[in-house]
Short mmCIF file of C-alpha atoms in Angstrom, two decimals:
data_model
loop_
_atom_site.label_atom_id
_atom_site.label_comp_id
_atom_site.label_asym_id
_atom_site.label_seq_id
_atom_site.Cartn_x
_atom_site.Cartn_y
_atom_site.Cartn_z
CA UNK A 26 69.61 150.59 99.33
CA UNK A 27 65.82 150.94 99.98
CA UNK A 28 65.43 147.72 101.63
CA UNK A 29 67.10 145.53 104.32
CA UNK A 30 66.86 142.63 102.09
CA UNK A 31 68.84 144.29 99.26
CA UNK A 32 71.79 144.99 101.58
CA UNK A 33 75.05 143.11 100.31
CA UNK A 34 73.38 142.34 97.10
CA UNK A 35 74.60 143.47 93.56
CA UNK A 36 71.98 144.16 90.84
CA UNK A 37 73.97 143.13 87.46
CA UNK A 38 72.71 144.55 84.27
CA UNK A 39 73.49 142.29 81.36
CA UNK A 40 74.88 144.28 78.09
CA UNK A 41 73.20 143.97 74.50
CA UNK A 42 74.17 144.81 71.65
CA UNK A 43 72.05 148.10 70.15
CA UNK A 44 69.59 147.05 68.21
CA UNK A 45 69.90 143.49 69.10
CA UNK A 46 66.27 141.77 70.29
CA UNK A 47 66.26 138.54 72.20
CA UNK A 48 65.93 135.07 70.64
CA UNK A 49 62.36 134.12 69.98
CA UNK A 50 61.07 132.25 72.48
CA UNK A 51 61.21 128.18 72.08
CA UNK A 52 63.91 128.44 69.98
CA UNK A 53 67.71 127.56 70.90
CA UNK A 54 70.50 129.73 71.84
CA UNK A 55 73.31 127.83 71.20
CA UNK A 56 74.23 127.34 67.51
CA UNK A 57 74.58 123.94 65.63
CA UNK A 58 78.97 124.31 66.38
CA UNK A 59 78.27 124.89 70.05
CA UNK A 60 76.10 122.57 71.09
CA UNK A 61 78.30 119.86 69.91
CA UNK A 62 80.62 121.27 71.96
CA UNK A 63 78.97 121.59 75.03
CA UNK A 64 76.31 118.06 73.75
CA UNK A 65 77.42 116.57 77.69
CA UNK A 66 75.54 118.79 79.73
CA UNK A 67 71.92 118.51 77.50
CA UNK A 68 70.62 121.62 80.02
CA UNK A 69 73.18 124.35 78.33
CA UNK A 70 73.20 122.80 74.42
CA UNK A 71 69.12 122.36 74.41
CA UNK A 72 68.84 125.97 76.28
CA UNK A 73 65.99 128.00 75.02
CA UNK A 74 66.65 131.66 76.35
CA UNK A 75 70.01 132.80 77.51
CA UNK A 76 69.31 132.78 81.29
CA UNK A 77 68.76 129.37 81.30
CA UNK A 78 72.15 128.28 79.24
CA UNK A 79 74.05 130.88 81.92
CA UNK A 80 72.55 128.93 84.53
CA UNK A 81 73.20 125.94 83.02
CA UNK A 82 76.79 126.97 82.93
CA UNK A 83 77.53 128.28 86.05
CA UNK A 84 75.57 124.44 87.78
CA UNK A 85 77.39 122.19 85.45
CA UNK A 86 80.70 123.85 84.72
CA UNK A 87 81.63 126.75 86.79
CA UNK A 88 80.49 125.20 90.09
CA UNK A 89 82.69 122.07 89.99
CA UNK A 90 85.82 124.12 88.95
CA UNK A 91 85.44 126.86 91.39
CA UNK A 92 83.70 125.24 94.17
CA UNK A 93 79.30 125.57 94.67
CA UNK A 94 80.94 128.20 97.67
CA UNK A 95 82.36 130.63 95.45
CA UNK A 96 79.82 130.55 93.12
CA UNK A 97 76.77 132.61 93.06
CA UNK A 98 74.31 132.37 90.36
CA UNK A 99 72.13 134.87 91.10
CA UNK A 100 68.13 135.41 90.61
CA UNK A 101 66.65 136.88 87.59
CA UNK A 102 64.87 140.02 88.85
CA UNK A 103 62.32 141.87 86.38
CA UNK A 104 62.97 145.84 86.37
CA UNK A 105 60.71 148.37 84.45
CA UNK A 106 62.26 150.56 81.25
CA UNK A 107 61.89 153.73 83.17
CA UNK A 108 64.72 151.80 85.51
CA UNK A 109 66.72 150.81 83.38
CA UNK A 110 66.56 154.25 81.81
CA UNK A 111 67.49 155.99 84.87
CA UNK A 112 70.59 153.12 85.31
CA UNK A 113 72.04 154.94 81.87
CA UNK A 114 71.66 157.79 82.34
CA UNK A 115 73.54 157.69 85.86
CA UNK A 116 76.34 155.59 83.80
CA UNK A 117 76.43 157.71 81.35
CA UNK A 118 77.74 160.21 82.86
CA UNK A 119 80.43 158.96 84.56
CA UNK A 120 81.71 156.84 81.98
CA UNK A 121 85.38 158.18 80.81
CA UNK A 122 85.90 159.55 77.33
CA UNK A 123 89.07 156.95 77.17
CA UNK A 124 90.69 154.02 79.00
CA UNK A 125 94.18 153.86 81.36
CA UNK A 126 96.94 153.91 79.58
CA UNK A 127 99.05 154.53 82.83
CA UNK A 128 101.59 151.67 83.77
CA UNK A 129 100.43 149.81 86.80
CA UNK A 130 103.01 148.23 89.48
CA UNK A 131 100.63 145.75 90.15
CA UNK A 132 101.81 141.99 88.75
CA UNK A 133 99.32 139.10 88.50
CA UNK A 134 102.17 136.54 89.54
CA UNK A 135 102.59 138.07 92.78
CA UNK A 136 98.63 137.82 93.09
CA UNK A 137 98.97 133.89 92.13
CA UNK A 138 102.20 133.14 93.69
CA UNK A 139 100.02 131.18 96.78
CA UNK A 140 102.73 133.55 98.74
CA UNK A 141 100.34 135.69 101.35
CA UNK A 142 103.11 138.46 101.52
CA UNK A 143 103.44 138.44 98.08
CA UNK A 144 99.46 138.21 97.47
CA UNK A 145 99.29 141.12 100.04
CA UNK A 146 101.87 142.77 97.90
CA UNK A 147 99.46 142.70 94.49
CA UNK A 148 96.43 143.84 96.96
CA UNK A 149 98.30 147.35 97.68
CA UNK A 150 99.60 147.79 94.68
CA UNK A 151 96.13 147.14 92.93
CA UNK A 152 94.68 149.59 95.64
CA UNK A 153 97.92 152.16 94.30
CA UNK A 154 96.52 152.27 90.80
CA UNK A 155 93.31 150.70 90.85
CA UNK A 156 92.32 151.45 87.06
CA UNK A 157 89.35 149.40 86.21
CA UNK A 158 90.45 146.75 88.12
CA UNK A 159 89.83 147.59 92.20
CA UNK A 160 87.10 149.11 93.81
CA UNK A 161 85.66 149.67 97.47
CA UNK A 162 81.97 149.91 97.95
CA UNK A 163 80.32 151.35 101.27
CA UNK A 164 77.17 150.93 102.34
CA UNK A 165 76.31 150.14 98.22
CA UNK A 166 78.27 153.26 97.64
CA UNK A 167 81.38 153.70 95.07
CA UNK A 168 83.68 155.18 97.68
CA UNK A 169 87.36 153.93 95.54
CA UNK A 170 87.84 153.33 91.83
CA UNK A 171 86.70 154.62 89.12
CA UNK A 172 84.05 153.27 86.86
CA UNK A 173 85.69 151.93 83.41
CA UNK A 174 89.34 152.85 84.45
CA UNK A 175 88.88 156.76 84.93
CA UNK A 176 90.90 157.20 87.36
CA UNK A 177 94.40 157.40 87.31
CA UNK A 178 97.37 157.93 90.13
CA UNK A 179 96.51 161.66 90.37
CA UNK A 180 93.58 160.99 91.54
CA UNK A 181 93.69 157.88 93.52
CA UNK A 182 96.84 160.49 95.86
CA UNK A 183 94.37 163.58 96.08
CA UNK A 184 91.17 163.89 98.20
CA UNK A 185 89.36 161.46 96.85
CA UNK A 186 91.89 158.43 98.15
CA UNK A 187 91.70 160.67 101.50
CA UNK A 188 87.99 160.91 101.54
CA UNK A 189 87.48 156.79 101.13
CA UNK A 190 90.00 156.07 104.01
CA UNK A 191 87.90 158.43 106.35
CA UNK A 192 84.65 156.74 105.12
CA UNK A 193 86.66 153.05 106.21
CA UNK A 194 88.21 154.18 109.12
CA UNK A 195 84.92 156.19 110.63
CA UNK A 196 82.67 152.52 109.40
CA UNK A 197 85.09 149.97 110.62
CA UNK A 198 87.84 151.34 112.38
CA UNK A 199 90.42 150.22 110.25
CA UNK A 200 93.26 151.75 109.48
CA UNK A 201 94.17 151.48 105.64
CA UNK A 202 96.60 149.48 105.82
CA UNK A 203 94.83 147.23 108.03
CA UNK A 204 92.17 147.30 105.43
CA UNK A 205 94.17 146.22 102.76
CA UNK A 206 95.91 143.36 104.91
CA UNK A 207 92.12 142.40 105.47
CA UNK A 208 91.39 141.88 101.80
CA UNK A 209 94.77 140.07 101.58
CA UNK A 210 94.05 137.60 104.22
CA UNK A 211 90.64 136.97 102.69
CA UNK A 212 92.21 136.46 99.21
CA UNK A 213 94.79 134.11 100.58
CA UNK A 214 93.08 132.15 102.62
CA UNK A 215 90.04 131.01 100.95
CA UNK A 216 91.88 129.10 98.39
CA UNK A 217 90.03 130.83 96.15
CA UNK A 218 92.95 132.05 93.47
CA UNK A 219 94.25 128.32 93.26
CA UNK A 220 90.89 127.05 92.08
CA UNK A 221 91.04 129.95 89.54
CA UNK A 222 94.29 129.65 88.34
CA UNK A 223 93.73 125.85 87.71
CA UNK A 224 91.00 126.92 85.96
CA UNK A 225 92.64 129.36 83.83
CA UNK A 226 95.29 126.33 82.99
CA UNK A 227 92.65 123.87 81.00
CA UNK A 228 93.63 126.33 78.05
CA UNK A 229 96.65 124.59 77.14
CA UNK A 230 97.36 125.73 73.47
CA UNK A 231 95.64 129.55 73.69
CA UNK A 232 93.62 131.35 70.86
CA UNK A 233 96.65 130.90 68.57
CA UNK A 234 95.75 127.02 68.57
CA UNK A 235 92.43 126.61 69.62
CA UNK A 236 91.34 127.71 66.01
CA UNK A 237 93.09 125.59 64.32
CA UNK A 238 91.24 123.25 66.48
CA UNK A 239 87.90 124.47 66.02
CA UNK A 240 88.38 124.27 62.78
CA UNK A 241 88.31 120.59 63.04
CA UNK A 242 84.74 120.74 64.53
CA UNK A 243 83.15 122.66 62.11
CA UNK A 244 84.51 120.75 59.32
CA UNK A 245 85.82 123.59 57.27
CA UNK A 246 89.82 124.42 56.09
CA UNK A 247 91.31 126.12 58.16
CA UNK A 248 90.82 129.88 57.12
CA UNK A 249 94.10 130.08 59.50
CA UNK A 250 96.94 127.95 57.43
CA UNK A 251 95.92 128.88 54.34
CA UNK A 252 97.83 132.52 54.73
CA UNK A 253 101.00 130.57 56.26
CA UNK A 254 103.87 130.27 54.09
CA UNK A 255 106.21 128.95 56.77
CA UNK A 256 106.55 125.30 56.25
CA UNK A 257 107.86 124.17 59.55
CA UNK A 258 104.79 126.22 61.34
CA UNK A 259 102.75 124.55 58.81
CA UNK A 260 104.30 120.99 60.17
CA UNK A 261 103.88 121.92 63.57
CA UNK A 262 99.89 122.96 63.23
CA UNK A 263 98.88 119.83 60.77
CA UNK A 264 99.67 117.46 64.20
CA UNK A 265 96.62 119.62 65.57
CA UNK A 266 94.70 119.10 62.40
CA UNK A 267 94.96 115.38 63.01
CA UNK A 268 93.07 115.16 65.80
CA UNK A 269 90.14 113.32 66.66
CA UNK A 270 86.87 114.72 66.89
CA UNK A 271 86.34 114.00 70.71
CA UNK A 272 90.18 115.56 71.40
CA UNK A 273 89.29 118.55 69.09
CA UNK A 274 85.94 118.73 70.99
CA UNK A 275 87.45 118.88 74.63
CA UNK A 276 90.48 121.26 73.65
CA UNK A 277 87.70 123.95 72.06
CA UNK A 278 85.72 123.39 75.53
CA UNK A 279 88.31 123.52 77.99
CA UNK A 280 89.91 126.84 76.09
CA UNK A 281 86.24 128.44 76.77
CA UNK A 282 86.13 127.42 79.85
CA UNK A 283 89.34 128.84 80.73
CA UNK A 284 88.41 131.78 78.75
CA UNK A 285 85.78 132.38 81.22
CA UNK A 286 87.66 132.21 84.40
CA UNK A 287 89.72 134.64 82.54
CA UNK A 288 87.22 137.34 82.80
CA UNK A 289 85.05 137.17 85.49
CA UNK A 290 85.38 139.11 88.94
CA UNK A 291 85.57 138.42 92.89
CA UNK A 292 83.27 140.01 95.10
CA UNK A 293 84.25 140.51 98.91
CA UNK A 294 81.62 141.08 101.01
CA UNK A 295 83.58 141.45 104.40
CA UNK A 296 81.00 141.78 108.06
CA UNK A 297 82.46 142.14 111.41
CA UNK A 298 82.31 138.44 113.25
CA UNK A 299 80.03 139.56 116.18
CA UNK A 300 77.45 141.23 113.53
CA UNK A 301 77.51 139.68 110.20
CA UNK A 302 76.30 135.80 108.53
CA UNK A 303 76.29 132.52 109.98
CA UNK A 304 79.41 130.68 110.49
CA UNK A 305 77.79 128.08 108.09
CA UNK A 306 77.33 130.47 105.58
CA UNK A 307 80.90 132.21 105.70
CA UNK A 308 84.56 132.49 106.09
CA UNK A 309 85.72 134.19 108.42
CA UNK A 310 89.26 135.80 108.99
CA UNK A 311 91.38 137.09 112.07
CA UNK A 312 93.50 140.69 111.90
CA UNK A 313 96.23 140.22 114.11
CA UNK A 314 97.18 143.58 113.98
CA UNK A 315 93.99 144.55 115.20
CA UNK A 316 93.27 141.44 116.66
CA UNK A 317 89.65 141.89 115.01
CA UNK A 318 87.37 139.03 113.73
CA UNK A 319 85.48 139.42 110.20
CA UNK A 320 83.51 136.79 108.31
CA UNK A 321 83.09 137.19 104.34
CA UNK A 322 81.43 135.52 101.38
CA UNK A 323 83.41 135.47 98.24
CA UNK A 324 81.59 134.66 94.74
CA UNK A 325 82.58 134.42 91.63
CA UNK A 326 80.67 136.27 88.77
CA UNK A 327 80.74 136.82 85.42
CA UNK A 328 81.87 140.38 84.00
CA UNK A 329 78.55 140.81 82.09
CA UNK A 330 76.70 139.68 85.07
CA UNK A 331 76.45 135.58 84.77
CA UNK A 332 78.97 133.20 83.45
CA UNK A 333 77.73 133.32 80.11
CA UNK A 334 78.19 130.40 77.87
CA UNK A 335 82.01 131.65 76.66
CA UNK A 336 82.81 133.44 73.48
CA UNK A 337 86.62 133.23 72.69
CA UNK A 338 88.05 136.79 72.40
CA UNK A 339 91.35 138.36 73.45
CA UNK A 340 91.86 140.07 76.84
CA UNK A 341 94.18 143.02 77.76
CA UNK A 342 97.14 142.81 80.26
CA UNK A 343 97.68 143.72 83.18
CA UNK A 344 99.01 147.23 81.71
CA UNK A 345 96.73 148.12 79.59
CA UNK A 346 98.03 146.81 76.23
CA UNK A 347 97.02 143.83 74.37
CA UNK A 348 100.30 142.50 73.79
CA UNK A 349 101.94 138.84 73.74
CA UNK A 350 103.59 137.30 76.60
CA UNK A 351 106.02 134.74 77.46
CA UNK A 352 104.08 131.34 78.34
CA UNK A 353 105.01 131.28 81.80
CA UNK A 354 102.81 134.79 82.32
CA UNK A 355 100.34 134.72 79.68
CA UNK A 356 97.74 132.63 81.74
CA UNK A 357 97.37 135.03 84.43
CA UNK A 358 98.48 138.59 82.73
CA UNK A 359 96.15 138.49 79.72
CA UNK A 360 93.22 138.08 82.21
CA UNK A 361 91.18 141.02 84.60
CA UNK A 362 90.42 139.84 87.97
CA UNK A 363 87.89 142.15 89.55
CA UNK A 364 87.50 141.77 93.46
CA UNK A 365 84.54 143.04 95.21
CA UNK A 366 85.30 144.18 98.99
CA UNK A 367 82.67 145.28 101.58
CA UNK A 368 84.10 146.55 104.99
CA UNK A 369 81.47 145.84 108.32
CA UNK A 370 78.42 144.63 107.47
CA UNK A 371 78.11 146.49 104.03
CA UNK A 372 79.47 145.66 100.57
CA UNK A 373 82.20 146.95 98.79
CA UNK A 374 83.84 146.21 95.80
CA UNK A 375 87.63 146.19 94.35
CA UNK A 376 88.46 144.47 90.88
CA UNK A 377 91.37 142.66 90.72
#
C-alpha cells in the first residue's frame, strides 16, 4: 500500500470478456427478458452502464437480504492501461496451469450448522486445504492460499504454511490456532452465515426448474420438454408451465438472487480493539484463550468485484466436481464462499 488511506481496502478488477467493448453509452444494459424481471426496482431495469445496475443491485436487493452492515458497495476508481497492464502481468504469472482436484475435508454444513464448534470445525479444515477457497492477507500481502486453487496439501504442510504462521504470530501474537478460533468467532457471531443461507434458500426449485419457468416469461416452448420422453416428468413440469406470469416472474428473480449469494465472498478485516475502527463502525470479538479484544468489519462482495445483476450458471462443490446432490446439501455445497481475514490492523483474506 502506498497510502494510509488505501490500508484495509481491496481494489477489485471486474473481468471482460476478450474482445468485448462496453455498452454504448445511453443505452440499456438489461435486455427486454430482464427488465421485466427485475421492472420493481426502475433504478436496475432502466440502468444505462453496468456500474449503475450493480449498484442498483447491491441498494435494492442485496442490502435488505444481507443487512446495509455487511454490504459494501464500493467506489468506482479510474486506473490508467499501463495499470491495468502491470495487474496482468503480475496475475499472469501466478495463475496455475489447472484447478484442485484434491478432496477437501472441509463440509459446508458444518460451516452453516449455526453450531460455533462445528463452524470452527469448517474454519480449520478450510485453513487445512484452502484451494481457492481461503486466504490470509498481511499488511495487503498474500501470505496463505493460493491464487485460483494452486495450492494443494503439499504445500499448504511445507514452508510456506510455516512461513504465514511466523508472519501472524510476529504481527499479532497469535498463535495459529488462536487465529483460526478468531476467524471462527467472527464468522459465528455476526450472524452473518444465517442471513446468507436464507438467502441462498429463495431458490426453491434450482436451475433444473427455474427454466422451465423462464420459459414462461419469455413466451417461447420450452426448448427443455420438448427432448423429454418421460410422461410422468412431463406431468410433473406442465404444473410449472401453468403458472402465472407474476409467480413465473418472482420464481426466475428469487433463483437469481439466490444465485448470487451463491457466489460471492466474505471479507474479514480483523484490528486489535485498542487500535482499530470505531465501535460504531464495527464488531468486535473477545479471545478467551488469549483473553484479547479485536473489532472487524465483514462485507459481502461479489466474486467479479460487485454484485452484478445475476446470470444463472452452475457452480462447483465443495470438492471440486460439478456433480448433483441430495436436496438437503445442494443449497450450500454447490456454492464457494470466499472469506477475507485481516489479522491487527491490516487486511487479510481467506475464501470460504
Amino acid at each position: 500500500m502506498s497510502h494510509l488511506k488505501q490500508v484495509g481496502k481491496v481494489l477489485r478488477i471486474q473481468k471482460v470478456a476478450k474482445g468485448g467493448s462496453p455498452s454504448p453509452n445511453g443505452c440499456l444494459v438489461l435486455s427486454d427478458h430482464e427488465r421485466l424481471i427485475w421492472k420493481d426496482i426502475g433504478e436496475l431495469a432502466e440502468a444505462t452502464s453496468k456500474d449503475v445496475a450493480a449498484t442498483a443491485f447491491i441498494d435494492h436487493v442485496m442490502r435488505n437480504l444481507l443487512d446495509s452492515k455487511h454490504i459494501d458497495a464500493g467506489i468506482l476508481v479510474h486506473v490508467s492501461k499501463e495499470f491495468l497492464e502491470a495487474v496482468e502481468g503480475n496475475i499472469e504469472s501466478q495463475r496455475p496451469p489447472w484447478r484442485i482436484s484434491q478432496i477437501s475435508g472441509y463440509d459446508p454444513l458444518d460451516l452453516f450448522s449455526g453450531l460455533k464448534d462445528r463452524v470452527h470445525l469448517a474454519i480449520t479444515a478450510l485453513f487445512a486445504s484452502p484451494q481457492n477457497n481461503f486466504r490470509i492477507f498481511l499488511n495487503g500481502s498474500l501470505i496463505f492460499g493460493g491464487l485460483g486453487g494452486s495450492m494443494d496439501e503439499t504445500d499448504v504442510r511445507s514452508h510456506k504454511s510455516g512461513e504465514a504462521i511466523a508472519d501472524l504470530i510476529s504481527a499479532c501474537g497469535l498463535q495459529l490456532g488462536s487465529f483460526l478460533e478468531l476467524v471462527a468467532e467472527a464468522v459465528f457471531g455476526s450472524g452473518i452465515l444465517d442471513r446468507l443461507l436464507a438467502t441462498q434458500q429463495l431458490d426453491v426449485l434450482d436451475i433444473e426448474g427455474a427454466i422451465h419457468v423462464y420459459h414462461n416469461i419469455i413466451s417461447r416452448p420450452c426448448g427443455v420438454c420438448k427432448n423429454i420422453s418421460d410422461a410422468e416428468l412431463l406431468h410433473r413440469y406442465s404444473f410449472l408451465h401453468s403458472l402465472s406470469s407474476e409467480d413465473s416472474l418472482k420464481i426466475v428473480r428469487e433463483y437469481l438472487i439466490a444465485a448470487t449469494a451463491k457466489d460471492c465472498s466474505l471479507m474479514i478485516s480483523f484490528s486489535r480493539a485498542a487500535d482499530g475502527c470505531n465501535a460504531s463502525d464495527c464488531n468486535s470479538v473477545v479471545l478467551k484463550s488469549s483473553n484479547q479484544s479485536y473489532n472487524y468489519k465483514d462485507p459481502f462482495t461479489g466474486r467479479r468485484g460487485t454484485f452484478d445483476h445475476p446470470k444463472a450458471k452452475f457452480h462447483p462443490t465443495s470438492h471440486g466436481g460439478t456433480k448433483q446432490l441430495p436436496a438437503s446439501r445442494r443449497m450450500v455445497s454447490r456454492a464457494r464462499h470466499p472469506v477475507t481475514v485481516g489479522p491487527c490492523s491490516t487486511p487479510s483474506s481467506h475464501d470460504i
